[in-house]
Amino acid sequence: MNINNLFNEILISQSTKLTAKQQRIVEAAIRLFAEKGYSNTSTAEIAKLAEVSEASIFKQYGTKDNLLLSLTVPYIKEFFPSLANEAVDQIIGNADSTFEGFLRAFLKNRIEFITENKEIFQVLIKEIIYKEELKNEFLPYFTEIVKPRIANFIEIFIDRGELKDIPIDRLLKLIYSFIGGFIATQFVLLNKDSISDEEIEDAIHFVMDGIRKSSSDH
């Protein structure tokens, strides 16, 4: 995996460009956090791999926690909204659009993103469970920005009679739980480098079988 792909994509909006030294620190931290875990990685190890002094890391980031946040927070904020505006326009403008089609496009797009940036995804999934700082960054962003956008999609398809008419919050929890667990299992627990089209289709059909409105639903 080319670590530079990550920063070309998620740090483009930041006002300052990474110096060569910062780039080495970031690459070393991502690699070691992914391999050994955050808690089992020392700043001395990061400094050694990055070929910088440990003092340089503290000068640039202050603490190891700050270094972790500088890696993961931009990734969190890049992961979700990439397809949102485009998808909404397409759905509203095309009466033939389906939720299954949207889910397929979104899932394939995000899996491609994770495949290109697997190590930082592994770091995020492993650490967000234990790090309150990450939860504090992720949960408000998810609740205030991501959730309303996806809820709008759900409402469109419920109104069209494609999905079961159950509370949107419950529907979202079902989708997030399965899709999130599916992706995390493949890339973190099984440490796979990619997910095949067949596996993606199996996941989509599993979700749709549970939430698609059938002729017997009233």
GROMACS .gro file of N, CA, C and O in nm, residues 114-163:
model
  200
  114ILE      N    1  -1.087   0.219   0.131
  114ILE     CA    2  -1.023   0.147   0.239
  114ILE      C    3  -0.908   0.062   0.187
  114ILE      O    4  -0.801   0.053   0.249
  115THR      N    5  -0.928  -0.002   0.072
  115THR     CA    6  -0.823  -0.086   0.014
  115THR      C    7  -0.696  -0.005  -0.010
  115THR      O    8  -0.585  -0.053   0.015
  116GLU      N    9  -0.712   0.119  -0.056
  116GLU     CA   10  -0.597   0.204  -0.082
  116GLU      C   11  -0.533   0.256   0.046
  116GLU      O   12  -0.418   0.299   0.045
  117ASN      N   13  -0.609   0.254   0.155
  117ASN     CA   14  -0.562   0.311   0.281
  117ASN      C   15  -0.586   0.214   0.397
  117ASN      O   16  -0.633   0.252   0.504
  118LYS      N   17  -0.551   0.089   0.374
  118LYS     CA   18  -0.586  -0.017   0.467
  118LYS      C   19  -0.528   0.003   0.606
  118LYS      O   20  -0.595  -0.017   0.707
  119GLU      N   21  -0.403   0.046   0.615
  119GLU     CA   22  -0.338   0.054   0.744
  119GLU      C   23  -0.403   0.157   0.836
  119GLU      O   24  -0.424   0.132   0.954
  120ILE      N   25  -0.437   0.273   0.781
  120ILE     CA   26  -0.500   0.375   0.865
  120ILE      C   27  -0.640   0.331   0.906
  120ILE      O   28  -0.687   0.361   1.017
  121PHE      N   29  -0.710   0.256   0.820
  121PHE     CA   30  -0.841   0.202   0.857
  121PHE      C   31  -0.827   0.104   0.972
  121PHE      O   32  -0.906   0.105   1.067
  122GLN      N   33  -0.725   0.019   0.967
  122GLN     CA   34  -0.702  -0.076   1.075
  122GLN      C   35  -0.673  -0.003   1.206
  122GLN      O   36  -0.724  -0.042   1.312
  123VAL      N   37  -0.593   0.101   1.199
  123VAL     CA   38  -0.563   0.179   1.318
  123VAL      C   39  -0.692   0.238   1.376
  123VAL      O   40  -0.718   0.231   1.496
  124LEU      N   41  -0.773   0.297   1.289
  124LEU     CA   42  -0.897   0.361   1.334
  124LEU      C   43  -0.989   0.262   1.403
  124LEU      O   44  -1.039   0.289   1.513
  125ILE      N   45  -1.013   0.148   1.340
  125ILE     CA   46  -1.106   0.050   1.396
  125ILE      C   47  -1.054  -0.004   1.530
  125ILE      O   48  -1.130  -0.020   1.626
  126LYS      N   49  -0.925  -0.032   1.537
  126LYS     CA   50  -0.868  -0.087   1.660
  126LYS      C   51  -0.872   0.013   1.774
  126LYS      O   52  -0.894  -0.024   1.890
  127GLU      N   53  -0.850   0.139   1.744
  127GLU     CA   54  -0.835   0.238   1.851
  127GLU      C   55  -0.962   0.310   1.890
  127GLU      O   56  -0.975   0.357   2.002
  128ILE      N   57  -1.060   0.319   1.798
  128ILE     CA   58  -1.180   0.395   1.831
  128ILE      C   59  -1.260   0.329   1.944
  128ILE      O   60  -1.335   0.396   2.015
  129ILE      N   61  -1.240   0.200   1.962
  129ILE     CA   62  -1.309   0.129   2.069
  129ILE      C   63  -1.260   0.176   2.206
  129ILE      O   64  -1.338   0.184   2.302
  130TYR      N   65  -1.131   0.208   2.214
  130TYR     CA   66  -1.070   0.237   2.344
  130TYR      C   67  -1.040   0.385   2.367
  130TYR      O   68  -1.027   0.427   2.482
  131LYS      N   69  -1.028   0.462   2.261
  131LYS     CA   70  -0.984   0.601   2.277
  131LYS      C   71  -1.103   0.695   2.281
  131LYS      O   72  -1.172   0.714   2.181
  132GLU      N   73  -1.125   0.756   2.397
  132GLU     CA   74  -1.236   0.849   2.412
  132GLU      C   75  -1.222   0.969   2.319
  132GLU      O   76  -1.322   1.024   2.270
  133GLU      N   77  -1.096   1.012   2.295
  133GLU     CA   78  -1.074   1.127   2.208
  133GLU      C   79  -1.129   1.101   2.068
  133GLU      O   80  -1.189   1.189   2.005
  134LEU      N   81  -1.107   0.980   2.017
  134LEU     CA   82  -1.156   0.945   1.884
  134LEU      C   83  -1.309   0.938   1.883
  134LEU      O   84  -1.374   0.985   1.789
  135LYS      N   85  -1.365   0.880   1.986
  135LYS     CA   86  -1.511   0.875   1.995
  135LYS      C   87  -1.570   1.015   1.998
  135LYS      O   88  -1.672   1.043   1.935
  136ASN      N   89  -1.505   1.103   2.073
  136ASN     CA   90  -1.555   1.240   2.086
  136ASN      C   91  -1.547   1.316   1.953
  136ASN      O   92  -1.623   1.410   1.931
  137GLU      N   93  -1.452   1.278   1.867
  137GLU     CA   94  -1.444   1.340   1.734
  137GLU      C   95  -1.543   1.277   1.638
  137GLU      O   96  -1.607   1.347   1.558
  138PHE      N   97  -1.558   1.146   1.647
  138PHE     CA   98  -1.636   1.073   1.549
  138PHE      C   99  -1.787   1.086   1.571
  138PHE      O  100  -1.862   1.114   1.476
  139LEU      N  101  -1.832   1.066   1.694
  139LEU     CA  102  -1.976   1.057   1.719
  139LEU      C  103  -2.051   1.186   1.685
  139LEU      O  104  -2.156   1.180   1.618
  140PRO      N  105  -2.003   1.305   1.726
  140PRO     CA  106  -2.076   1.427   1.687
  140PRO      C  107  -2.078   1.448   1.536
  140PRO      O  108  -2.179   1.490   1.479
  141TYR      N  109  -1.965   1.418   1.470
  141TYR     CA  110  -1.959   1.433   1.324
  141TYR      C  111  -2.058   1.339   1.257
  141TYR      O  112  -2.132   1.377   1.166
  142PHE      N  113  -2.061   1.215   1.306
  142PHE     CA  114  -2.152   1.116   1.249
  142PHE      C  115  -2.298   1.157   1.270
  142PHE      O  116  -2.380   1.152   1.179
  143THR      N  117  -2.329   1.202   1.391
  143THR     CA  118  -2.466   1.237   1.426
  143THR      C  119  -2.515   1.361   1.354
  143THR      O  120  -2.630   1.367   1.306
  144GLU      N  121  -2.428   1.462   1.341
  144GLU     CA  122  -2.469   1.591   1.288
  144GLU      C  123  -2.461   1.600   1.135
  144GLU      O  124  -2.536   1.674   1.073
  145ILE      N  125  -2.367   1.528   1.075
  145ILE     CA  126  -2.343   1.542   0.931
  145ILE      C  127  -2.379   1.417   0.853
  145ILE      O  128  -2.455   1.422   0.756
  146VAL      N  129  -2.324   1.304   0.894
  146VAL     CA  130  -2.342   1.181   0.816
  146VAL      C  131  -2.484   1.127   0.828
  146VAL      O  132  -2.550   1.100   0.727
  147LYS      N  133  -2.532   1.112   0.949
  147LYS     CA  134  -2.662   1.049   0.971
  147LYS      C  135  -2.776   1.119   0.900
  147LYS      O  136  -2.859   1.054   0.835
  148PRO      N  137  -2.787   1.255   0.906
  148PRO     CA  138  -2.897   1.321   0.834
  148PRO      C  139  -2.894   1.298   0.684
  148PRO      O  140  -2.999   1.285   0.620
  149ARG      N  141  -2.774   1.292   0.624
  149ARG     CA  142  -2.764   1.270   0.480
  149ARG      C  143  -2.816   1.132   0.443
  149ARG      O  144  -2.895   1.117   0.349
  150ILE      N  145  -2.771   1.031   0.516
  150ILE     CA  146  -2.815   0.895   0.487
  150ILE      C  147  -2.965   0.881   0.517
  150ILE      O  148  -3.038   0.812   0.444
  151ALA      N  149  -3.011   0.947   0.622
  151ALA     CA  150  -3.154   0.941   0.656
  151ALA      C  151  -3.239   0.997   0.543
  151ALA      O  152  -3.349   0.947   0.515
  152ASN      N  153  -3.189   1.101   0.475
  152ASN     CA  154  -3.262   1.156   0.361
  152ASN      C  155  -3.278   1.053   0.250
  152ASN      O  156  -3.382   1.044   0.185
  153PHE      N  157  -3.170   0.976   0.227
  153PHE     CA  158  -3.179   0.869   0.126
  153PHE      C  159  -3.286   0.769   0.165
  153PHE      O  160  -3.371   0.731   0.085
  154ILE      N  161  -3.281   0.725   0.291
  154ILE     CA  162  -3.375   0.624   0.339
  154ILE      C  163  -3.519   0.671   0.321
  154ILE      O  164  -3.606   0.596   0.275
  155GLU      N  165  -3.544   0.797   0.356
  155GLU     CA  166  -3.680   0.850   0.348
  155GLU      C  167  -3.731   0.851   0.205
  155GLU      O  168  -3.848   0.821   0.179
  156ILE      N  169  -3.643   0.883   0.108
  156ILE     CA  170  -3.683   0.883  -0.032
  156ILE      C  171  -3.730   0.744  -0.074
  156ILE      O  172  -3.835   0.728  -0.138
  157PHE      N  173  -3.655   0.642  -0.035
  157PHE     CA  174  -3.687   0.506  -0.078
  157PHE      C  175  -3.807   0.448  -0.004
  157PHE      O  176  -3.881   0.367  -0.059
  158ILE      N  177  -3.826   0.491   0.123
  158ILE     CA  178  -3.947   0.450   0.194
  158ILE      C  179  -4.069   0.510   0.126
  158ILE      O  180  -4.170   0.443   0.104
  159ASP      N  181  -4.060   0.639   0.091
  159ASP     CA  182  -4.172   0.706   0.023
  159ASP      C  183  -4.203   0.641  -0.112
  159ASP      O  184  -4.319   0.639  -0.155
  160ARG      N  185  -4.101   0.589  -0.178
  160ARG     CA  186  -4.123   0.522  -0.306
  160ARG      C  187  -4.178   0.381  -0.291
  160ARG      O  188  -4.211   0.315  -0.389
  161GLY      N  189  -4.185   0.334  -0.164
  161GLY     CA  190  -4.237   0.200  -0.140
  161GLY      C  191  -4.137   0.090  -0.162
  161GLY      O  192  -4.174  -0.028  -0.174
  162GLU      N  193  -4.007   0.124  -0.167
  162GLU     CA  194  -3.904   0.023  -0.191
  162GLU      C  195  -3.860  -0.045  -0.063
  162GLU      O  196  -3.826  -0.163  -0.063
  163LEU      N  197  -3.859   0.032   0.048
  163LEU     CA  198  -3.810  -0.021   0.175
  163LEU      C  199  -3.924  -0.033   0.275
  163LEU      O  200  -4.025   0.035   0.264
   0.00000   0.00000   0.00000
